[in-house]
mmCIF file of C-alpha atoms in Angstrom:
data_model
loop_
_atom_site.group_PDB
_atom_site.id
_atom_site.type_symbol
_atom_site.label_atom_id
_atom_site.label_comp_id
_atom_site.label_asym_id
_atom_site.label_seq_id
_atom_site.Cartn_x
_atom_site.Cartn_y
_atom_site.Cartn_z
ATOM 1 C CA UNK A 4 0.007 -0.005 -0.024
ATOM 2 C CA UNK A 5 1.246 3.454 -0.847
ATOM 3 C CA UNK A 6 2.049 5.373 2.272
ATOM 4 C CA UNK A 7 1.114 8.738 0.744
ATOM 5 C CA UNK A 8 -2.434 7.606 0.132
ATOM 6 C CA UNK A 9 -2.933 6.619 3.703
ATOM 7 C CA UNK A 10 -1.671 9.958 5.051
ATOM 8 C CA UNK A 11 -4.184 12.670 5.957
ATOM 9 C CA UNK A 12 -4.139 15.759 3.790
ATOM 10 C CA UNK A 13 -3.115 17.934 6.901
ATOM 11 C CA UNK A 14 -0.072 15.804 7.448
ATOM 12 C CA UNK A 15 1.005 15.989 3.860
ATOM 13 C CA UNK A 16 0.555 19.841 3.912
ATOM 14 C CA UNK A 17 2.630 20.029 7.107
ATOM 15 C CA UNK A 18 5.419 17.934 5.533
ATOM 16 C CA UNK A 19 5.526 20.172 2.457
ATOM 17 C CA UNK A 20 5.686 23.359 4.723
ATOM 18 C CA UNK A 21 8.534 21.720 6.702
ATOM 19 C CA UNK A 22 10.504 21.022 3.470
ATOM 20 C CA UNK A 23 9.822 24.603 2.278
ATOM 21 C CA UNK A 24 10.932 25.971 5.557
ATOM 22 C CA UNK A 25 14.191 23.929 5.276
ATOM 23 C CA UNK A 26 14.882 25.272 1.913
ATOM 24 C CA UNK A 27 14.203 28.850 3.041
ATOM 25 C CA UNK A 28 16.482 28.264 5.960
ATOM 26 C CA UNK A 29 19.268 26.983 3.850
ATOM 27 C CA UNK A 30 18.902 29.855 1.420
ATOM 28 C CA UNK A 31 19.029 32.372 4.258
ATOM 29 C CA UNK A 32 22.172 30.702 5.698
ATOM 30 C CA UNK A 33 23.732 30.877 2.247
ATOM 31 C CA UNK A 34 22.913 34.590 1.974
ATOM 32 C CA UNK A 35 24.276 35.266 5.501
ATOM 33 C CA UNK A 36 27.379 33.342 4.706
ATOM 34 C CA UNK A 37 27.964 35.215 1.477
ATOM 35 C CA UNK A 38 27.377 38.591 3.172
ATOM 36 C CA UNK A 39 29.835 37.525 6.018
ATOM 37 C CA UNK A 40 32.405 36.418 3.404
ATOM 38 C CA UNK A 41 32.080 39.747 1.639
ATOM 39 C CA UNK A 42 32.475 41.715 4.929
ATOM 40 C CA UNK A 43 35.425 39.536 5.890
ATOM 41 C CA UNK A 44 37.040 40.115 2.564
ATOM 42 C CA UNK A 45 36.366 43.724 2.885
ATOM 43 C CA UNK A 46 38.002 43.847 6.302
ATOM 44 C CA UNK A 47 40.952 41.878 4.985
ATOM 45 C CA UNK A 48 41.343 44.270 2.051
ATOM 46 C CA UNK A 49 40.981 47.225 4.401
ATOM 47 C CA UNK A 50 43.589 45.675 6.644
ATOM 48 C CA UNK A 51 45.858 45.218 3.748
ATOM 49 C CA UNK A 52 45.333 48.748 2.584
ATOM 50 C CA UNK A 53 45.989 50.134 6.021
ATOM 51 C CA UNK A 54 49.105 48.027 6.364
ATOM 52 C CA UNK A 55 50.402 49.101 2.987
ATOM 53 C CA UNK A 56 49.627 52.815 3.858
ATOM 54 C CA UNK A 57 51.566 52.402 7.248
ATOM 55 C CA UNK A 58 54.451 50.644 5.635
ATOM 56 C CA UNK A 59 54.757 53.269 2.898
ATOM 57 C CA UNK A 60 54.452 55.971 5.592
ATOM 58 C CA UNK A 61 57.123 54.442 7.608
ATOM 59 C CA UNK A 62 59.428 54.183 4.620
ATOM 60 C CA UNK A 63 58.966 57.851 3.909
ATOM 61 C CA UNK A 64 59.873 58.637 7.443
ATOM 62 C CA UNK A 65 62.916 56.439 7.461
ATOM 63 C CA UNK A 66 64.119 57.716 4.197
ATOM 64 C CA UNK A 67 64.118 61.325 5.523
ATOM 65 C CA UNK A 68 67.448 62.596 6.824
ATOM 66 C CA UNK A 69 68.254 61.706 10.384
ATOM 67 C CA UNK A 70 69.932 65.065 11.023
ATOM 68 C CA UNK A 71 67.743 68.065 10.545
ATOM 69 C CA UNK A 72 68.953 71.184 8.727
ATOM 70 C CA UNK A 73 68.700 72.997 12.011
ATOM 71 C CA UNK A 74 71.253 70.647 13.548
ATOM 72 C CA UNK A 75 73.646 70.503 10.684
ATOM 73 C CA UNK A 76 76.408 73.162 10.868
ATOM 74 C CA UNK A 77 76.782 75.000 7.466
ATOM 75 C CA UNK A 78 80.201 76.415 6.786
ATOM 76 C CA UNK A 79 81.712 78.309 3.887
ATOM 77 C CA UNK A 80 85.506 78.139 3.700
ATOM 78 C CA UNK A 81 86.711 80.609 1.278
ATOM 79 C CA UNK A 82 90.381 80.064 0.252
ATOM 80 C CA UNK A 83 91.835 83.387 -0.936
ATOM 81 C CA UNK A 84 94.146 82.702 -3.818
ATOM 82 C CA UNK A 85 95.243 84.001 -7.295
ATOM 83 C CA UNK A 86 93.622 83.495 -10.721
ATOM 84 C CA UNK A 87 96.842 81.848 -12.220
ATOM 85 C CA UNK A 88 97.166 79.336 -9.328
ATOM 86 C CA UNK A 89 95.516 76.600 -11.516
ATOM 87 C CA UNK A 90 97.549 73.743 -10.291
ATOM 88 C CA UNK A 91 97.236 74.705 -6.646
ATOM 89 C CA UNK A 92 93.505 74.789 -6.944
ATOM 90 C CA UNK A 93 93.405 71.316 -8.581
ATOM 91 C CA UNK A 94 95.668 70.002 -5.703
ATOM 92 C CA UNK A 95 93.464 71.506 -2.986
ATOM 93 C CA UNK A 96 90.297 70.076 -4.687
ATOM 94 C CA UNK A 97 91.809 66.666 -4.200
ATOM 95 C CA UNK A 98 92.816 67.486 -0.525
ATOM 96 C CA UNK A 99 89.257 68.619 0.420
ATOM 97 C CA UNK A 100 87.285 66.505 -1.945
ATOM 98 C CA UNK A 101 88.538 63.346 -0.236
ATOM 99 C CA UNK A 102 87.599 64.447 3.340
ATOM 100 C CA UNK A 103 84.267 63.084 4.459
ATOM 101 C CA UNK A 104 82.501 65.253 6.957
ATOM 102 C CA UNK A 105 79.560 64.224 9.260
ATOM 103 C CA UNK A 106 77.147 66.426 10.969
ATOM 104 C CA UNK A 107 78.183 69.456 9.012
ATOM 105 C CA UNK A 108 77.965 70.848 5.471
ATOM 106 C CA UNK A 109 81.243 72.512 4.365
ATOM 107 C CA UNK A 110 81.630 74.386 1.010
ATOM 108 C CA UNK A 111 85.153 75.090 -0.055
ATOM 109 C CA UNK A 112 85.385 77.934 -2.569
ATOM 110 C CA UNK A 113 88.411 79.615 -4.249
ATOM 111 C CA UNK A 114 88.361 83.430 -3.990
ATOM 112 C CA UNK A 115 90.169 85.886 -6.113
ATOM 113 C CA UNK A 116 89.597 89.316 -7.769
ATOM 114 C CA UNK A 117 88.826 90.432 -11.307
ATOM 115 C CA UNK A 118 90.409 88.467 -14.127
ATOM 116 C CA UNK A 119 92.987 90.630 -16.067
ATOM 117 C CA UNK A 120 94.293 88.240 -18.764
ATOM 118 C CA UNK A 121 92.693 86.619 -21.795
ATOM 119 C CA UNK A 122 93.857 83.214 -20.949
ATOM 120 C CA UNK A 123 92.221 83.464 -17.435
ATOM 121 C CA UNK A 124 88.837 84.311 -18.957
ATOM 122 C CA UNK A 125 88.974 81.068 -20.803
ATOM 123 C CA UNK A 126 90.616 78.745 -18.223
ATOM 124 C CA UNK A 127 88.847 80.037 -15.139
ATOM 125 C CA UNK A 128 85.516 79.853 -17.036
ATOM 126 C CA UNK A 129 86.174 76.278 -17.815
ATOM 127 C CA UNK A 130 86.919 75.640 -14.075
ATOM 128 C CA UNK A 131 83.739 77.160 -13.128
ATOM 129 C CA UNK A 132 81.787 75.089 -15.605
ATOM 130 C CA UNK A 133 83.545 71.926 -14.282
ATOM 131 C CA UNK A 134 83.705 72.529 -10.616
ATOM 132 C CA UNK A 135 81.442 75.534 -9.679
ATOM 133 C CA UNK A 136 83.654 76.377 -6.721
ATOM 134 C CA UNK A 137 85.072 79.817 -7.592
ATOM 135 C CA UNK A 138 84.082 83.223 -6.345
ATOM 136 C CA UNK A 139 85.378 86.219 -8.408
ATOM 137 C CA UNK A 140 85.331 89.479 -6.582
ATOM 138 C CA UNK A 141 85.206 93.047 -7.992
ATOM 139 C CA UNK A 142 88.407 94.132 -6.419
ATOM 140 C CA UNK A 143 92.175 94.775 -6.798
ATOM 141 C CA UNK A 144 94.253 91.611 -6.520
ATOM 142 C CA UNK A 145 96.187 92.613 -3.273
ATOM 143 C CA UNK A 146 95.586 91.036 0.066
ATOM 144 C CA UNK A 147 96.359 94.388 1.955
ATOM 145 C CA UNK A 148 94.266 96.499 -0.414
ATOM 146 C CA UNK A 149 90.839 95.492 0.641
ATOM 147 C CA UNK A 150 90.439 91.967 -0.759
ATOM 148 C CA UNK A 151 89.312 90.485 2.523
ATOM 149 C CA UNK A 152 86.740 93.242 2.912
ATOM 150 C CA UNK A 153 85.420 92.530 -0.562
ATOM 151 C CA UNK A 154 85.139 88.919 0.259
ATOM 152 C CA UNK A 155 82.985 89.154 3.486
ATOM 153 C CA UNK A 156 80.993 92.239 2.419
ATOM 154 C CA UNK A 157 80.006 90.657 -1.078
ATOM 155 C CA UNK A 158 78.654 87.407 0.385
ATOM 156 C CA UNK A 159 75.215 88.477 1.561
ATOM 157 C CA UNK A 160 74.228 89.813 -1.972
ATOM 158 C CA UNK A 161 75.752 86.712 -3.575
ATOM 159 C CA UNK A 162 74.137 84.097 -1.206
ATOM 160 C CA UNK A 163 70.822 85.510 0.001
ATOM 161 C CA UNK A 164 67.809 84.691 -2.253
ATOM 162 C CA UNK A 165 64.429 85.660 -1.056
ATOM 163 C CA UNK A 166 62.730 83.978 -3.995
ATOM 164 C CA UNK A 167 63.551 80.404 -2.888
ATOM 165 C CA UNK A 168 63.018 78.296 0.196
ATOM 166 C CA UNK A 169 66.807 78.463 0.915
ATOM 167 C CA UNK A 170 67.731 78.268 4.640
ATOM 168 C CA UNK A 171 68.661 81.406 6.540
ATOM 169 C CA UNK A 172 71.459 82.002 7.198
ATOM 170 C CA UNK A 173 72.941 80.309 4.137
ATOM 171 C CA UNK A 174 75.953 79.570 6.302
ATOM 172 C CA UNK A 175 76.199 79.552 10.143
ATOM 173 C CA UNK A 176 79.899 80.421 9.792
ATOM 174 C CA UNK A 177 82.147 81.948 7.058
ATOM 175 C CA UNK A 178 85.785 81.308 7.124
ATOM 176 C CA UNK A 179 88.750 83.050 5.298
ATOM 177 C CA UNK A 180 91.776 80.737 4.770
ATOM 178 C CA UNK A 181 95.101 80.933 2.954
ATOM 179 C CA UNK A 182 96.061 78.536 0.243
ATOM 180 C CA UNK A 183 99.176 77.245 2.081
ATOM 181 C CA UNK A 184 96.981 75.860 4.974
ATOM 182 C CA UNK A 185 95.810 72.242 5.379
ATOM 183 C CA UNK A 186 92.308 72.372 7.014
ATOM 184 C CA UNK A 187 91.107 69.166 8.589
ATOM 185 C CA UNK A 188 87.342 69.690 7.898
ATOM 186 C CA UNK A 189 85.910 67.189 10.400
ATOM 187 C CA UNK A 190 88.002 68.518 13.268
ATOM 188 C CA UNK A 191 86.940 72.140 12.230
ATOM 189 C CA UNK A 192 83.275 71.237 12.347
ATOM 190 C CA UNK A 193 83.686 69.387 15.617
ATOM 191 C CA UNK A 194 85.434 72.340 17.278
ATOM 192 C CA UNK A 195 82.533 74.585 16.180
ATOM 193 C CA UNK A 196 79.741 72.444 17.537
ATOM 194 C CA UNK A 197 79.832 73.593 21.168
ATOM 195 C CA UNK A 198 80.424 77.285 20.168
ATOM 196 C CA UNK A 199 77.939 80.189 19.717
ATOM 197 C CA UNK A 200 76.305 80.724 16.379
ATOM 198 C CA UNK A 201 76.106 84.435 16.890
ATOM 199 C CA UNK A 202 78.775 87.058 17.266
ATOM 200 C CA UNK A 203 81.550 84.509 17.034
ATOM 201 C CA UNK A 204 85.165 85.219 16.127
ATOM 202 C CA UNK A 205 87.396 82.205 15.863
ATOM 203 C CA UNK A 206 91.037 81.596 14.980
ATOM 204 C CA UNK A 207 94.731 81.367 15.978
ATOM 205 C CA UNK A 208 95.610 84.367 18.156
ATOM 206 C CA UNK A 209 98.584 86.442 17.306
ATOM 207 C CA UNK A 210 101.256 87.555 18.290
ATOM 208 C CA UNK A 211 102.326 83.940 18.716
ATOM 209 C CA UNK A 212 102.905 84.163 22.553
ATOM 210 C CA UNK A 213 99.332 85.591 23.105
ATOM 211 C CA UNK A 214 96.539 83.411 24.321
ATOM 212 C CA UNK A 215 93.967 86.176 24.721
ATOM 213 C CA UNK A 216 91.615 86.699 21.725
ATOM 214 C CA UNK A 217 90.005 89.771 23.423
ATOM 215 C CA UNK A 218 93.296 91.613 23.417
ATOM 216 C CA UNK A 219 94.861 90.636 20.162
ATOM 217 C CA UNK A 220 93.525 89.254 16.805
ATOM 218 C CA UNK A 221 93.345 86.041 14.724
ATOM 219 C CA UNK A 222 95.994 85.066 12.302
ATOM 220 C CA UNK A 223 95.363 85.341 8.589
ATOM 221 C CA UNK A 224 96.087 81.672 8.154
ATOM 222 C CA UNK A 225 92.352 81.132 8.801
ATOM 223 C CA UNK A 226 89.842 82.928 10.816
ATOM 224 C CA UNK A 227 86.092 82.480 11.053
ATOM 225 C CA UNK A 228 83.031 84.517 11.962
ATOM 226 C CA UNK A 229 79.334 83.873 12.379
ATOM 227 C CA UNK A 230 76.839 85.007 9.710
ATOM 228 C CA UNK A 231 75.608 87.950 11.630
ATOM 229 C CA UNK A 232 79.169 89.493 11.522
ATOM 230 C CA UNK A 233 79.316 88.973 7.833
ATOM 231 C CA UNK A 234 76.121 91.072 7.463
ATOM 232 C CA UNK A 235 77.496 93.625 9.878
ATOM 233 C CA UNK A 236 80.635 93.989 7.665
ATOM 234 C CA UNK A 237 78.412 94.631 4.702
ATOM 235 C CA UNK A 238 76.295 97.336 6.485
ATOM 236 C CA UNK A 239 78.662 99.033 8.866
ATOM 237 C CA UNK A 240 80.847 102.054 8.199
ATOM 238 C CA UNK A 241 83.604 100.724 10.536
ATOM 239 C CA UNK A 242 85.149 98.473 7.956
ATOM 240 C CA UNK A 243 84.478 100.723 4.988
ATOM 241 C CA UNK A 244 86.653 103.456 6.694
ATOM 242 C CA UNK A 245 89.613 101.014 7.176
ATOM 243 C CA UNK A 246 90.221 98.557 4.453
ATOM 244 C CA UNK A 247 94.014 98.778 3.748
ATOM 245 C CA UNK A 248 96.702 97.233 5.796
ATOM 246 C CA UNK A 249 97.755 93.732 7.014
ATOM 247 C CA UNK A 250 94.387 92.006 6.502
ATOM 248 C CA UNK A 251 94.248 89.932 9.601
ATOM 249 C CA UNK A 252 95.306 92.993 11.735
ATOM 250 C CA UNK A 253 92.716 95.149 10.002
ATOM 251 C CA UNK A 254 90.033 92.608 10.548
ATOM 252 C CA UNK A 255 90.897 92.514 14.242
ATOM 253 C CA UNK A 256 90.629 96.298 14.342
ATOM 254 C CA UNK A 257 86.981 96.010 12.857
ATOM 255 C CA UNK A 258 86.058 93.664 15.700
ATOM 256 C CA UNK A 259 87.388 95.868 18.354
ATOM 257 C CA UNK A 260 86.056 99.186 16.957
ATOM 258 C CA UNK A 261 82.682 97.772 16.158
ATOM 259 C CA UNK A 262 82.415 95.861 19.448
ATOM 260 C CA UNK A 263 81.864 92.684 17.575
ATOM 261 C CA UNK A 264 82.906 89.197 18.244
ATOM 262 C CA UNK A 265 81.838 89.003 21.858
ATOM 263 C CA UNK A 266 82.095 85.333 21.591
ATOM 264 C CA UNK A 267 85.751 84.540 20.815
ATOM 265 C CA UNK A 268 87.503 81.212 20.520
ATOM 266 C CA UNK A 269 91.306 80.798 20.433
ATOM 267 C CA UNK A 270 91.917 77.674 18.412
ATOM 268 C CA UNK A 271 95.593 77.513 19.463
ATOM 269 C CA UNK A 272 97.102 74.818 19.352
ATOM 270 C CA UNK A 273 94.807 72.983 17.090
ATOM 271 C CA UNK A 274 95.939 75.554 14.501
ATOM 272 C CA UNK A 275 99.673 76.172 14.113
ATOM 273 C CA UNK A 276 102.517 76.673 11.607
ATOM 274 C CA UNK A 277 104.396 73.666 10.168
ATOM 275 C CA UNK A 278 106.991 72.566 12.679
ATOM 276 C CA UNK A 279 110.003 73.252 10.519
ATOM 277 C CA UNK A 280 111.682 75.796 10.982
ATOM 278 C CA UNK A 281 110.699 75.928 14.654
ATOM 279 C CA UNK A 282 109.437 79.318 15.824
ATOM 280 C CA UNK A 283 107.062 80.509 18.442
ATOM 281 C CA UNK A 284 104.149 79.877 16.225
ATOM 282 C CA UNK A 285 105.065 76.217 15.284
ATOM 283 C CA UNK A 286 103.918 72.997 16.883
ATOM 284 C CA UNK A 287 104.592 69.317 16.118
ATOM 285 C CA UNK A 288 101.974 67.623 14.064
ATOM 286 C CA UNK A 289 99.365 65.953 16.171
ATOM 287 C CA UNK A 290 95.880 64.330 15.849
ATOM 288 C CA UNK A 291 93.755 67.201 17.349
ATOM 289 C CA UNK A 292 94.632 69.447 14.446
ATOM 290 C CA UNK A 293 92.320 71.843 12.705
ATOM 291 C CA UNK A 294 94.804 73.612 10.450
ATOM 292 C CA UNK A 295 98.455 73.512 9.542
ATOM 293 C CA UNK A 296 99.957 76.683 8.181
ATOM 294 C CA UNK A 297 102.970 77.598 5.967
ATOM 295 C CA UNK A 298 102.953 74.536 3.652
ATOM 296 C CA UNK A 299 104.995 76.380 1.158
ATOM 297 C CA UNK A 300 106.615 73.300 -0.552
ATOM 298 C CA UNK A 301 105.374 70.105 -1.820
ATOM 299 C CA UNK A 302 107.679 68.249 0.643
ATOM 300 C CA UNK A 303 105.809 69.878 3.501
ATOM 301 C CA UNK A 304 102.467 69.046 2.062
ATOM 302 C CA UNK A 305 103.437 65.346 1.579
ATOM 303 C CA UNK A 306 104.896 65.203 5.130
ATOM 304 C CA UNK A 307 101.638 66.562 6.503
ATOM 305 C CA UNK A 308 99.370 64.296 4.362
ATOM 306 C CA UNK A 309 101.398 61.384 5.346
ATOM 307 C CA UNK A 310 101.128 62.096 9.065
ATOM 308 C CA UNK A 311 97.360 62.382 8.844
ATOM 309 C CA UNK A 312 97.131 59.240 6.524
ATOM 310 C CA UNK A 313 95.171 61.144 3.951
ATOM 311 C CA UNK A 314 95.044 58.140 1.612
ATOM 312 C CA UNK A 315 93.700 55.696 4.227
ATOM 313 C CA UNK A 316 90.363 55.329 2.386
ATOM 314 C CA UNK A 317 91.932 54.213 -0.887
ATOM 315 C CA UNK A 318 90.236 50.972 -2.003
ATOM 316 C CA UNK A 319 92.152 48.082 -3.267
ATOM 317 C CA UNK A 320 91.935 47.424 -6.952
ATOM 318 C CA UNK A 321 93.515 45.306 -9.569
ATOM 319 C CA UNK A 322 93.889 48.529 -11.653
ATOM 320 C CA UNK A 323 96.780 49.743 -9.506
ATOM 321 C CA UNK A 324 99.276 48.792 -6.876
ATOM 322 C CA UNK A 325 100.515 51.396 -4.469
ATOM 323 C CA UNK A 326 102.819 49.924 -1.764
#
């Protein structure tokens, strides 16, 4: 006997309702699962997006300089020389171009007065095109006829640019140096780090027996001032009235008459003359050196460079053998 024929109509109807309810429940469960999957996928994708953004953001931060521009000392070292000293400039480019410096930005520029010869106009122009490290002043080529004044007083107009986002001041310190001096750039920067960035006058006090920078003045081998003094030299009548004479002595007169350089630093004996011949201004070579003066011959330069192991960073290569 067929079971369906023996069942009451109400029971059959209830069974169909149960089956339909099961199908509806299964359909609802499928819909809920699909929605949950979509939401989960969305959350996963959102998490991936957030992670990618965070990673890219972290990379940007890590890639930024670890030392801010406000912490990095900016120094201009102007080496006063002559237009015809081509070989000396090339030599000094090697000397300073192979000195790495950390925590400071030091620009080394060669400074001289107007060109007077046809060959200078060609050769110096080529140097500028190749190296961009020359400053030509509108002055007479004579150290004791106002060249130093022209150097310092011309810098604000040359370097200040209100149309760009350049930092102010363009340099914290400006130094004048001779071309027979070996400056050790890292030691120079390190010696300046604890010093004032305003109203600073730094160098080797002369006469040689003197240790008092407030009584005497800084040797022309190399002296440095803060940027505010550079602007003062441009604007003040004190330097304008007195530009001729021994340039380092004249500069010291400006500081005294203008009541400038209230912060003074005597860099003796980290700055000194080459030990041979011995005088009251000489000192043996030693590690804590900022500058060695009176390197008038190649032998003295080589002796100094050997002492400070200037070629220590030379990398080995099959292309050369230097014992």
